[in-house]
């Protein structure tokens, strides 16, 4: 087995260590690129398969729900595999599942085949596997920033993937799945070059099962506190993101403008993480203090954004270009929303891993990701219902209350830590 010297607390890394991290982040870029490349194409594929009288939107929602359910179940198993066999095994399984899934999609010619191609998604957990790998090889002090770089890498794939998918769809709808299959094979080769993590090379007593181990971990008070924080934060962020695409109509946005907003948000997230903002913030505040401040900032932004949609007037730009003032306000207000989301998606997994010893890090990261998947299942319906009955303002208020509940949980946890 390939042995590797892991750094503990040192700021400067060797060339070999930099190569390892480079492979990890490149794998995430390729993983996100392949997944996001399918998104512009899947609705068109469904349209070619469904018969007359069947709604494409309904089948699209069903397909997304099936995939989210598989992800929610599979991430706990992947966390268990990470603790028993190492994070590298999870990354290998993820790319093998990607090859199978995209390969099946490439060869399918029916709606049922499209559903079958989602089944390998139960093991597509490159994000969680990368987080587990980084947790094994980084000290707690720098872990949030290194975990944040995963979002940066994923953001690159999120920007490039849909643009590529949209271009390929004009050529051939199957070209996206074919390309994703080839790229996933290349990513698998890269993953095989990685050394095993500590969890993968140590002899350890095999746990009874992933479910029983998960229940034992959730019984730890510190893990329960972070779990409540994750539930509130994930529901708020997922509800906002899933419904904002529809709510953007309040700003007069069509499909093209919505796409521009999505790319803009991805770029903001990449810049925010890329300049080391999270590391600098953690140098100023404790992780719980940072979560409290972030929650309050998000709560304010969630309330102000819907109100800005009703602002009238225009801002004059060069070349006689006039932009509605409401759009200018949205562009500005999206910065704290995207930045706050990036902070919570880095600090909460870090808190999970700090709540247990290193032998359980993969399992708690699996819990973290499964709660995110659960929020992804619930939030679209919840957000749509709130938006339908209470409008854009009601959506903002609901998300604000949820994220304030997360801040309150962090405050109680901070108070307990100070008393101890």
Short mmCIF file of C-alpha atoms in Angstrom, two decimals, residues 108-299:
data_model
loop_
_atom_site.label_atom_id
_atom_site.label_comp_id
_atom_site.label_asym_id
_atom_site.label_seq_id
_atom_site.Cartn_x
_atom_site.Cartn_y
_atom_site.Cartn_z
CA UNK A 108 -30.97 4.82 -23.35
CA UNK A 109 -33.84 5.49 -25.72
CA UNK A 110 -36.74 5.55 -23.26
CA UNK A 111 -37.95 7.37 -20.16
CA UNK A 112 -37.58 4.20 -18.08
CA UNK A 113 -33.95 3.95 -19.21
CA UNK A 114 -33.42 7.51 -18.01
CA UNK A 115 -34.70 6.54 -14.56
CA UNK A 116 -32.46 3.44 -14.55
CA UNK A 117 -29.46 5.66 -15.33
CA UNK A 118 -30.09 7.50 -12.02
CA UNK A 119 -29.62 4.32 -9.93
CA UNK A 120 -25.79 4.44 -9.85
CA UNK A 121 -26.23 7.91 -8.35
CA UNK A 122 -26.56 6.21 -4.97
CA UNK A 123 -22.73 6.11 -4.92
CA UNK A 124 -22.03 9.44 -6.63
CA UNK A 125 -20.57 11.26 -3.63
CA UNK A 126 -17.34 12.85 -4.83
CA UNK A 127 -18.04 15.96 -2.74
CA UNK A 128 -18.38 13.99 0.48
CA UNK A 129 -15.43 11.72 -0.40
CA UNK A 130 -13.21 14.72 -1.02
CA UNK A 131 -14.31 16.31 2.25
CA UNK A 132 -13.51 13.07 4.11
CA UNK A 133 -10.10 12.83 2.43
CA UNK A 134 -9.25 16.44 3.32
CA UNK A 135 -10.46 15.88 6.90
CA UNK A 136 -8.02 12.97 7.20
CA UNK A 137 -5.01 15.01 6.07
CA UNK A 138 -5.59 18.53 7.42
CA UNK A 139 -5.49 19.96 10.95
CA UNK A 140 -8.68 21.41 12.44
CA UNK A 141 -7.31 24.97 12.31
CA UNK A 142 -7.17 25.08 8.50
CA UNK A 143 -9.92 22.58 7.74
CA UNK A 144 -12.75 25.04 7.05
CA UNK A 145 -10.72 26.87 4.42
CA UNK A 146 -9.61 23.64 2.72
CA UNK A 147 -13.19 22.36 2.74
CA UNK A 148 -14.25 25.71 1.31
CA UNK A 149 -11.98 25.16 -1.67
CA UNK A 150 -14.18 22.18 -2.59
CA UNK A 151 -16.99 24.67 -3.19
CA UNK A 152 -14.62 26.76 -5.28
CA UNK A 153 -13.76 23.77 -7.45
CA UNK A 154 -17.41 22.75 -7.71
CA UNK A 155 -18.30 26.31 -8.71
CA UNK A 156 -15.92 26.12 -11.68
CA UNK A 157 -17.73 23.02 -12.92
CA UNK A 158 -21.10 24.67 -12.29
CA UNK A 159 -20.18 27.58 -14.55
CA UNK A 160 -18.54 25.63 -17.39
CA UNK A 161 -20.85 22.58 -17.35
CA UNK A 162 -24.20 24.19 -18.28
CA UNK A 163 -22.57 26.38 -20.94
CA UNK A 164 -20.99 23.29 -22.53
CA UNK A 165 -24.23 21.32 -22.22
CA UNK A 166 -26.21 24.07 -23.91
CA UNK A 167 -23.76 24.12 -26.83
CA UNK A 168 -23.69 20.32 -27.18
CA UNK A 169 -27.50 20.15 -27.14
CA UNK A 170 -27.56 22.02 -30.44
CA UNK A 171 -25.40 19.26 -31.94
CA UNK A 172 -26.75 16.04 -30.37
CA UNK A 173 -28.59 15.43 -27.09
CA UNK A 174 -26.55 12.28 -26.42
CA UNK A 175 -23.23 14.12 -26.82
CA UNK A 176 -23.36 15.39 -23.21
CA UNK A 177 -23.69 11.93 -21.65
CA UNK A 178 -21.00 10.52 -23.99
CA UNK A 179 -18.59 13.33 -23.04
CA UNK A 180 -19.40 12.89 -19.34
CA UNK A 181 -18.62 9.17 -19.58
CA UNK A 182 -15.19 9.84 -21.12
CA UNK A 183 -14.37 12.64 -18.65
CA UNK A 184 -15.41 10.44 -15.71
CA UNK A 185 -13.03 7.70 -16.95
CA UNK A 186 -10.21 10.26 -16.95
CA UNK A 187 -11.18 11.39 -13.44
CA UNK A 188 -11.11 7.77 -12.25
CA UNK A 189 -7.52 7.43 -13.48
CA UNK A 190 -6.59 10.54 -11.49
CA UNK A 191 -8.23 9.18 -8.32
CA UNK A 192 -6.34 5.88 -8.64
CA UNK A 193 -3.11 7.88 -8.44
CA UNK A 194 -3.99 9.20 -4.96
CA UNK A 195 -2.38 7.65 -1.86
CA UNK A 196 -4.62 6.05 0.73
CA UNK A 197 -5.65 8.23 3.65
CA UNK A 198 -5.01 7.28 7.26
CA UNK A 199 -8.45 5.75 7.54
CA UNK A 200 -7.69 3.56 4.55
CA UNK A 201 -4.35 2.16 5.79
CA UNK A 202 -5.08 1.60 9.45
CA UNK A 203 -6.29 -1.64 10.95
CA UNK A 204 -9.50 -0.97 12.77
CA UNK A 205 -12.39 -2.88 14.29
CA UNK A 206 -15.18 -3.12 11.77
CA UNK A 207 -18.37 -1.42 13.00
CA UNK A 208 -21.61 -3.35 13.17
CA UNK A 209 -23.41 -1.40 10.41
CA UNK A 210 -23.64 2.07 9.00
CA UNK A 211 -27.08 2.58 10.61
CA UNK A 212 -26.05 1.51 14.09
CA UNK A 213 -22.85 3.56 13.88
CA UNK A 214 -24.83 6.55 12.68
CA UNK A 215 -27.20 6.29 15.66
CA UNK A 216 -24.24 6.09 18.03
CA UNK A 217 -22.71 9.21 16.52
CA UNK A 218 -26.01 11.12 16.69
CA UNK A 219 -26.20 10.28 20.39
CA UNK A 220 -23.13 12.47 21.01
CA UNK A 221 -24.38 15.85 22.37
CA UNK A 222 -21.97 17.92 20.28
CA UNK A 223 -23.08 16.15 17.09
CA UNK A 224 -26.75 16.73 17.97
CA UNK A 225 -26.13 20.47 18.34
CA UNK A 226 -24.43 20.66 14.96
CA UNK A 227 -27.21 18.53 13.44
CA UNK A 228 -29.83 21.09 14.49
CA UNK A 229 -27.67 23.84 13.01
CA UNK A 230 -27.36 21.91 9.76
CA UNK A 231 -31.11 21.24 9.50
CA UNK A 232 -32.05 24.91 9.94
CA UNK A 233 -29.28 26.21 7.68
CA UNK A 234 -29.82 23.61 4.93
CA UNK A 235 -33.58 24.21 4.85
CA UNK A 236 -33.10 27.98 4.62
CA UNK A 237 -30.43 27.86 1.91
CA UNK A 238 -32.07 25.10 -0.15
CA UNK A 239 -35.51 26.72 0.03
CA UNK A 240 -34.11 30.06 -1.11
CA UNK A 241 -32.04 28.58 -3.95
CA UNK A 242 -34.75 26.26 -5.26
CA UNK A 243 -37.46 28.94 -5.25
CA UNK A 244 -35.44 32.01 -6.20
CA UNK A 245 -35.27 30.74 -9.79
CA UNK A 246 -39.06 31.20 -9.96
CA UNK A 247 -39.20 34.28 -7.72
CA UNK A 248 -36.75 36.07 -10.02
CA UNK A 249 -39.77 36.88 -12.19
CA UNK A 250 -40.44 39.71 -9.72
CA UNK A 251 -37.41 41.47 -11.19
CA UNK A 252 -38.69 40.95 -14.73
CA UNK A 253 -36.18 38.18 -15.46
CA UNK A 254 -36.72 35.63 -18.20
CA UNK A 255 -34.86 32.36 -18.74
CA UNK A 256 -31.74 34.06 -20.12
CA UNK A 257 -31.54 36.55 -17.24
CA UNK A 258 -32.01 33.77 -14.69
CA UNK A 259 -29.07 31.96 -16.26
CA UNK A 260 -26.92 35.06 -15.99
CA UNK A 261 -27.85 35.39 -12.31
CA UNK A 262 -26.89 31.76 -11.65
CA UNK A 263 -23.49 32.26 -13.30
CA UNK A 264 -23.01 35.53 -11.39
CA UNK A 265 -23.72 33.79 -8.08
CA UNK A 266 -21.29 30.98 -8.92
CA UNK A 267 -18.56 33.49 -9.75
CA UNK A 268 -19.15 35.41 -6.49
CA UNK A 269 -18.84 32.16 -4.53
CA UNK A 270 -15.60 31.22 -6.28
CA UNK A 271 -14.06 34.65 -5.70
CA UNK A 272 -15.18 34.73 -2.05
CA UNK A 273 -13.57 31.37 -1.32
CA UNK A 274 -10.60 31.85 -3.64
CA UNK A 275 -9.31 34.96 -1.86
CA UNK A 276 -9.26 33.11 1.47
CA UNK A 277 -12.16 34.99 3.05
CA UNK A 278 -13.19 32.09 5.29
CA UNK A 279 -9.67 31.69 6.70
CA UNK A 280 -9.48 35.41 7.45
CA UNK A 281 -12.89 35.41 9.13
CA UNK A 282 -11.96 32.41 11.29
CA UNK A 283 -8.86 34.32 12.41
CA UNK A 284 -11.14 37.08 13.73
CA UNK A 285 -13.99 35.02 15.19
CA UNK A 286 -14.54 31.60 16.70
CA UNK A 287 -16.44 29.23 14.42
CA UNK A 288 -19.67 29.60 16.44
CA UNK A 289 -19.38 33.40 16.52
CA UNK A 290 -18.87 33.36 12.76
CA UNK A 291 -21.98 31.22 12.27
CA UNK A 292 -24.05 33.59 14.45
CA UNK A 293 -22.93 36.67 12.50
CA UNK A 294 -23.42 34.90 9.18
CA UNK A 295 -26.93 33.81 10.13
CA UNK A 296 -27.92 37.36 11.09
CA UNK A 297 -26.48 38.74 7.85
CA UNK A 298 -28.33 36.14 5.76
CA UNK A 299 -31.57 36.79 7.66
#
